[in-house]
């Protein structure tokens, strides 16, 4: 009975988001409407859609799973890096990229790069579009993997079938309603995610025997509550969490400067002067949500200690919220409805990121590759059709990549996050804050960041020791240094580029 109620609750939620897609279909009259909603987002929608699209299933699965397995150090330092990165990104990037993207009449990130640096051959556009496609495919795959784990874990359904059903829903409202539909559903999804987090904490603490029991259990585990140690479950011991590891996890915050799906929200706000309100709303929500997500991991381990749920290992730890929700659903019809809302929250976290990523990837293909690079003239109608087809194709590839149920949501997101942060982040900062950055420096920076991510992840980090750090940090630094050095060596940009920059800055 409880499973039926949960399924009905989730079904109602899915129908609702698809309906939103249909509602906004009629509002997509131009490509600008489809990708940026005509730059008409209000401050609250901007804040919540940006953060909902940011956090993804990682918030409700990856982060609690890390805390469950190894304690607070890894999860909390990562959360701190994300919280700081969120605030700084809103503080120094949001207003500028809104102003500059409009000044250069750009509504995609690759388009902005080419126009800002005076790249008439669209080399920057081409490289940026390829980077978006390369890293968004695994990022989207992580979201579909989360959906597969959710349904197969709860209902015993086939993992691949669960992914396909979830993907169909996301693709439907995304292709129908475009950016406005994605942003509106993101706002709703952020509310659902918040409800899910707090209900799980409340019920979880009660099931574990109360707050004191949760803390007592955590304190009994070596290194579990220590910010400078990490718990090792296999040996019931602890290992030091070094300064290098702290810097490595804090580096997650650098990724924000290069996230296309977040930067698009900044570009789309109706009034740049209202970004202060958006920044406050976004930062408060992120700090609270991250803190609660980490605590859920601690609570989950306490519940496992009581025997109410089994001990989880490896990537299975990412299902801790689902396990707690299953317990909740056994307490009557109302509890089952609440459980359905919580599970819809996990879906919300996944969908809110996947839809934004798919839109950004679609814009890269239809606008940046077909129109800007290959000079194929497309009508508004054909351009949106190609964008929609792109969404479907990328979704299919993502499903194939995530077909292994053992794939870790945290690991996939970690790599994709590093890829965007290191390739786009330094170029975004240079484009907004350094007038003398030129197109050669930007091109070199993009290539250096992208290549370093792969080389460090699959080569240098295997050496171990000081090299075993999160690839985002060395790749970001390498790209930033490259932009400066190459720009200095190749001279100042052309006069027209400098004049345009001054015109936009002073507008």
Coordinates of N, CA and C in Angstrom, one line a residue, residues 275-403:
X275 N 20.3 41.7 -8.0 CA 21.1 40.6 -7.7 C 21.6 40.5 -6.2
X276 N 21.6 41.6 -5.5 CA 21.9 41.6 -4.1 C 20.9 40.7 -3.3
X277 N 19.6 40.8 -3.6 CA 18.6 40.0 -3.0 C 18.8 38.5 -3.4
X278 N 19.1 38.3 -4.7 CA 19.3 36.9 -5.2 C 20.5 36.3 -4.5
X279 N 21.6 37.1 -4.3 CA 22.8 36.6 -3.6 C 22.5 36.1 -2.2
X280 N 21.7 36.9 -1.5 CA 21.4 36.6 -0.1 C 20.6 35.4 0.0
X281 N 19.5 35.3 -0.8 CA 18.7 34.1 -0.8 C 19.4 32.9 -1.2
X282 N 20.2 33.0 -2.2 CA 21.0 31.8 -2.7 C 22.0 31.3 -1.6
X283 N 22.7 32.2 -1.0 CA 23.8 31.9 -0.1 C 23.2 31.2 1.2
X284 N 22.1 31.8 1.7 CA 21.4 31.2 2.9 C 20.9 29.8 2.6
X285 N 20.3 29.7 1.4 CA 19.7 28.3 1.1 C 20.9 27.3 0.9
X286 N 21.9 27.7 0.3 CA 23.1 26.8 0.1 C 23.7 26.3 1.4
X287 N 24.0 27.3 2.3 CA 24.6 27.0 3.6 C 23.7 26.0 4.4
X288 N 22.5 26.3 4.5 CA 21.6 25.5 5.3 C 21.4 24.1 4.6
X289 N 21.3 24.0 3.3 CA 21.1 22.8 2.6 C 22.3 21.9 2.7
X290 N 23.5 22.5 2.6 CA 24.7 21.7 2.7 C 24.9 21.1 4.1
X291 N 24.6 22.0 5.1 CA 24.8 21.6 6.5 C 23.9 20.4 6.8
X292 N 22.6 20.5 6.4 CA 21.6 19.5 6.6 C 22.0 18.2 5.9
X293 N 22.5 18.3 4.7 CA 22.9 17.1 3.9 C 24.0 16.3 4.6
X294 N 25.0 17.1 5.1 CA 26.1 16.4 5.8 C 25.6 15.7 7.1
X295 N 24.7 16.4 7.8 CA 24.1 15.9 9.0 C 23.3 14.6 8.8
X296 N 22.6 14.5 7.6 CA 21.9 13.4 7.2 C 22.8 12.1 7.2
X297 N 24.0 12.3 6.6 CA 24.9 11.2 6.6 C 25.2 10.7 8.0
X298 N 25.4 11.6 8.9 CA 25.7 11.2 10.3 C 24.5 10.5 11.0
X299 N 23.3 11.1 10.7 CA 22.1 10.5 11.2 C 21.9 9.1 10.6
X300 N 22.2 9.0 9.3 CA 22.0 7.7 8.7 C 22.8 6.6 9.3
X301 N 24.1 6.9 9.6 CA 25.0 5.9 10.3 C 24.4 5.5 11.7
X302 N 23.8 6.5 12.3 CA 23.2 6.2 13.6 C 22.0 5.3 13.5
X303 N 21.3 5.4 12.4 CA 20.2 4.5 12.2 C 20.7 3.1 11.9
X304 N 21.7 3.0 11.1 CA 22.3 1.7 10.8 C 22.8 1.1 12.1
X305 N 23.3 1.8 13.0 CA 23.8 1.3 14.3 C 22.7 0.6 15.1
X306 N 21.5 1.2 14.9 CA 20.4 0.6 15.7 C 19.8 -0.7 15.0
X307 N 20.3 -0.9 13.8 CA 19.8 -2.1 13.0 C 18.6 -1.9 12.2
X308 N 18.0 -0.6 12.2 CA 16.8 -0.3 11.5 C 17.1 -0.4 10.0
X309 N 18.3 -0.1 9.5 CA 18.7 -0.3 8.2 C 20.1 -0.9 8.2
X310 N 20.4 -1.6 7.1 CA 21.7 -2.3 7.0 C 22.8 -1.3 6.9
X311 N 24.0 -1.8 7.3 CA 25.2 -0.9 7.0 C 25.5 -0.8 5.6
X312 N 25.8 0.4 5.1 CA 26.0 0.6 3.7 C 27.4 0.8 3.4
X313 N 27.9 0.3 2.2 CA 29.3 0.4 1.9 C 29.4 0.9 0.4
X314 N 30.6 1.5 0.1 CA 30.8 2.0 -1.2 C 29.8 3.0 -1.7
X315 N 29.4 2.8 -3.0 CA 28.5 3.8 -3.6 C 27.1 3.6 -3.1
X316 N 26.8 2.4 -2.4 CA 25.5 2.2 -1.8 C 25.2 3.2 -0.7
X317 N 26.2 3.8 -0.1 CA 26.0 4.8 0.9 C 25.2 6.0 0.4
X318 N 25.2 6.2 -1.0 CA 24.5 7.3 -1.6 C 23.0 7.1 -1.6
X319 N 22.6 5.9 -1.1 CA 21.1 5.6 -1.1 C 20.6 5.8 0.3
X320 N 21.3 6.4 1.2 CA 21.0 6.5 2.6 C 19.6 7.3 2.8
X321 N 19.4 8.3 2.1 CA 18.1 9.0 2.2 C 16.9 8.1 1.7
X322 N 17.2 7.4 0.7 CA 16.1 6.5 0.2 C 15.8 5.4 1.3
X323 N 16.8 4.9 1.9 CA 16.6 3.9 3.0 C 15.8 4.5 4.1
X324 N 16.1 5.7 4.5 CA 15.4 6.4 5.6 C 13.9 6.6 5.2
X325 N 13.8 7.0 3.9 CA 12.4 7.3 3.4 C 11.6 6.0 3.4
X326 N 12.2 4.9 3.0 CA 11.5 3.6 3.0 C 11.0 3.3 4.5
X327 N 11.8 3.6 5.5 CA 11.3 3.4 6.8 C 10.1 4.3 7.2
X328 N 10.2 5.5 6.7 CA 9.2 6.5 7.0 C 7.9 6.0 6.4
X329 N 7.9 5.5 5.2 CA 6.7 5.1 4.5 C 5.9 4.0 5.1
X330 N 6.5 3.3 6.0 CA 5.8 2.2 6.7 C 5.0 2.6 7.9
X331 N 4.9 4.0 8.1 CA 4.1 4.5 9.2 C 2.8 5.1 8.9
X332 N 2.1 4.5 7.9 CA 0.8 4.9 7.5 C 0.7 5.7 6.2
X333 N -0.5 6.0 5.8 CA -0.8 6.6 4.5 C -0.2 8.0 4.4
X334 N -0.3 8.8 5.4 CA 0.2 10.2 5.4 C 1.7 10.2 5.3
X335 N 2.3 9.2 6.1 CA 3.8 9.1 6.1 C 4.3 8.7 4.7
X336 N 3.5 7.9 4.0 CA 3.8 7.4 2.7 C 3.8 8.6 1.7
X337 N 2.8 9.5 1.9 CA 2.7 10.7 1.0 C 4.0 11.5 1.2
X338 N 4.3 11.7 2.5 CA 5.5 12.5 2.8 C 6.8 11.8 2.2
X339 N 6.8 10.5 2.3 CA 8.0 9.8 1.7 C 8.0 10.0 0.2
X340 N 6.8 10.0 -0.4 CA 6.8 10.3 -1.9 C 7.3 11.7 -2.2
X341 N 7.0 12.7 -1.3 CA 7.5 14.0 -1.5 C 9.0 14.1 -1.4
X342 N 9.5 13.3 -0.4 CA 11.0 13.3 -0.3 C 11.7 12.7 -1.5
X343 N 11.1 11.6 -2.0 CA 11.7 11.0 -3.2 C 11.6 11.9 -4.4
X344 N 10.5 12.6 -4.4 CA 10.3 13.6 -5.5 C 11.4 14.7 -5.4
X345 N 11.8 14.9 -4.1 CA 12.9 15.9 -3.9 C 14.2 15.4 -4.5
X346 N 14.5 14.1 -4.4 CA 15.7 13.6 -5.0 C 15.5 13.7 -6.5
X347 N 14.4 13.4 -7.1 CA 14.1 13.6 -8.5 C 14.3 15.1 -8.9
X348 N 13.8 15.9 -8.0 CA 13.9 17.4 -8.2 C 15.3 17.8 -8.3
X349 N 16.1 17.3 -7.4 CA 17.6 17.7 -7.4 C 18.2 17.2 -8.7
X350 N 17.8 16.1 -9.2 CA 18.4 15.5 -10.4 C 17.9 16.3 -11.6
X351 N 16.6 16.5 -11.7 CA 16.0 17.2 -12.8 C 16.4 18.6 -13.0
X352 N 16.6 19.3 -11.8 CA 16.9 20.7 -11.9 C 18.2 21.0 -12.5
X353 N 19.1 20.0 -12.3 CA 20.5 20.2 -12.9 C 20.5 19.7 -14.3
X354 N 19.8 18.5 -14.6 CA 19.9 17.9 -15.9 C 19.2 18.8 -16.9
X355 N 18.1 19.5 -16.6 CA 17.4 20.3 -17.6 C 18.3 21.5 -18.0
X356 N 19.0 22.1 -17.0 CA 19.9 23.2 -17.2 C 21.1 22.8 -18.1
X357 N 21.6 21.6 -17.8 CA 22.7 21.2 -18.5 C 22.4 20.8 -20.0
X358 N 21.2 20.2 -20.2 CA 20.8 19.9 -21.5 C 20.5 21.1 -22.3
X359 N 20.0 22.2 -21.7 CA 19.7 23.4 -22.5 C 21.1 24.1 -22.9
X360 N 22.0 24.1 -22.0 CA 23.3 24.7 -22.3 C 24.0 23.9 -23.4
X361 N 23.9 22.6 -23.3 CA 24.5 21.8 -24.4 C 23.8 22.0 -25.7
X362 N 22.5 22.1 -25.7 CA 21.7 22.3 -26.9 C 22.1 23.6 -27.6
X363 N 22.2 24.7 -26.7 CA 22.6 26.0 -27.3 C 24.0 25.9 -27.9
X364 N 24.9 25.1 -27.4 CA 26.2 25.0 -28.0 C 26.2 24.4 -29.4
X365 N 25.3 23.4 -29.5 CA 25.2 22.8 -30.9 C 24.5 23.6 -31.9
X366 N 23.3 24.1 -31.5 CA 22.4 24.8 -32.5 C 22.9 26.2 -32.8
X367 N 23.3 26.9 -31.8 CA 23.7 28.3 -32.0 C 25.2 28.4 -32.2
X368 N 26.0 27.8 -31.3 CA 27.5 28.0 -31.4 C 28.1 27.3 -32.5
X369 N 27.8 26.0 -32.7 CA 28.4 25.2 -33.7 C 27.8 25.4 -35.1
X370 N 26.5 25.2 -35.2 CA 25.8 25.3 -36.5 C 25.8 26.7 -37.1
X371 N 25.4 27.7 -36.3 CA 25.3 29.1 -36.7 C 26.6 29.9 -36.7
X372 N 27.2 29.9 -35.6 CA 28.4 30.7 -35.4 C 29.7 30.1 -36.1
X373 N 29.9 28.8 -35.9 CA 31.1 28.2 -36.4 C 31.0 27.7 -37.9
X374 N 29.9 27.0 -38.2 CA 29.7 26.4 -39.5 C 29.0 27.4 -40.5
X375 N 28.5 28.5 -39.9 CA 27.8 29.5 -40.7 C 26.6 29.0 -41.5
X376 N 25.9 28.1 -40.8 CA 24.7 27.6 -41.4 C 23.5 28.5 -41.0
X377 N 22.9 29.1 -41.9 CA 21.8 30.0 -41.6 C 20.5 29.3 -41.2
X378 N 20.0 29.5 -40.0 CA 18.9 28.8 -39.6 C 17.8 29.8 -39.2
X379 N 16.6 29.5 -39.5 CA 15.4 30.3 -39.0 C 15.3 30.0 -37.5
X380 N 14.5 30.9 -36.8 CA 14.3 30.7 -35.4 C 13.7 29.3 -35.1
X381 N 12.7 28.9 -36.0 CA 12.0 27.7 -35.8 C 13.0 26.5 -35.9
X382 N 13.9 26.5 -37.0 CA 14.8 25.4 -37.2 C 15.9 25.4 -36.1
X383 N 16.3 26.5 -35.6 CA 17.3 26.6 -34.6 C 16.8 25.9 -33.3
X384 N 15.5 26.2 -33.0 CA 15.0 25.6 -31.8 C 14.7 24.1 -32.0
X385 N 14.4 23.7 -33.2 CA 14.2 22.3 -33.5 C 15.5 21.5 -33.3
X386 N 16.6 22.1 -33.8 CA 17.9 21.4 -33.7 C 18.3 21.4 -32.2
X387 N 18.0 22.4 -31.4 CA 18.3 22.4 -30.0 C 17.6 21.3 -29.3
X388 N 16.3 21.1 -29.7 CA 15.5 20.1 -29.1 C 16.0 18.7 -29.4
X389 N 16.4 18.5 -30.7 CA 17.0 17.2 -31.1 C 18.3 16.9 -30.4
X390 N 19.1 18.0 -30.1 CA 20.3 17.8 -29.4 C 20.1 17.4 -28.0
X391 N 19.1 17.9 -27.4 CA 18.7 17.5 -26.0 C 18.4 16.0 -26.0
X392 N 17.7 15.5 -26.9 CA 17.4 14.1 -27.0 C 18.6 13.2 -27.2
X393 N 19.5 13.6 -28.1 CA 20.7 12.9 -28.5 C 21.6 12.8 -27.2
X394 N 21.8 13.9 -26.6 CA 22.7 13.9 -25.4 C 22.1 13.1 -24.3
X395 N 20.8 13.1 -24.2 CA 20.2 12.3 -23.1 C 20.4 10.8 -23.4
X396 N 20.3 10.4 -24.7 CA 20.5 9.0 -25.0 C 22.0 8.5 -24.7
X397 N 22.9 9.4 -25.1 CA 24.4 9.1 -24.8 C 24.6 9.0 -23.3
X398 N 24.0 9.9 -22.5 CA 24.1 10.0 -21.1 C 23.6 8.7 -20.5
X399 N 22.5 8.2 -21.0 CA 21.9 7.0 -20.4 C 22.8 5.8 -20.7
X400 N 23.4 5.7 -21.8 CA 24.4 4.7 -22.2 C 25.6 4.7 -21.2
X401 N 26.1 5.9 -20.9 CA 27.3 6.1 -20.0 C 26.9 5.7 -18.6
X402 N 25.7 5.9 -18.2 CA 25.3 5.6 -16.8 C 24.6 4.3 -16.7
X403 N 24.8 3.4 -17.7 CA 24.1 2.1 -17.7 C 24.6 1.2 -16.6

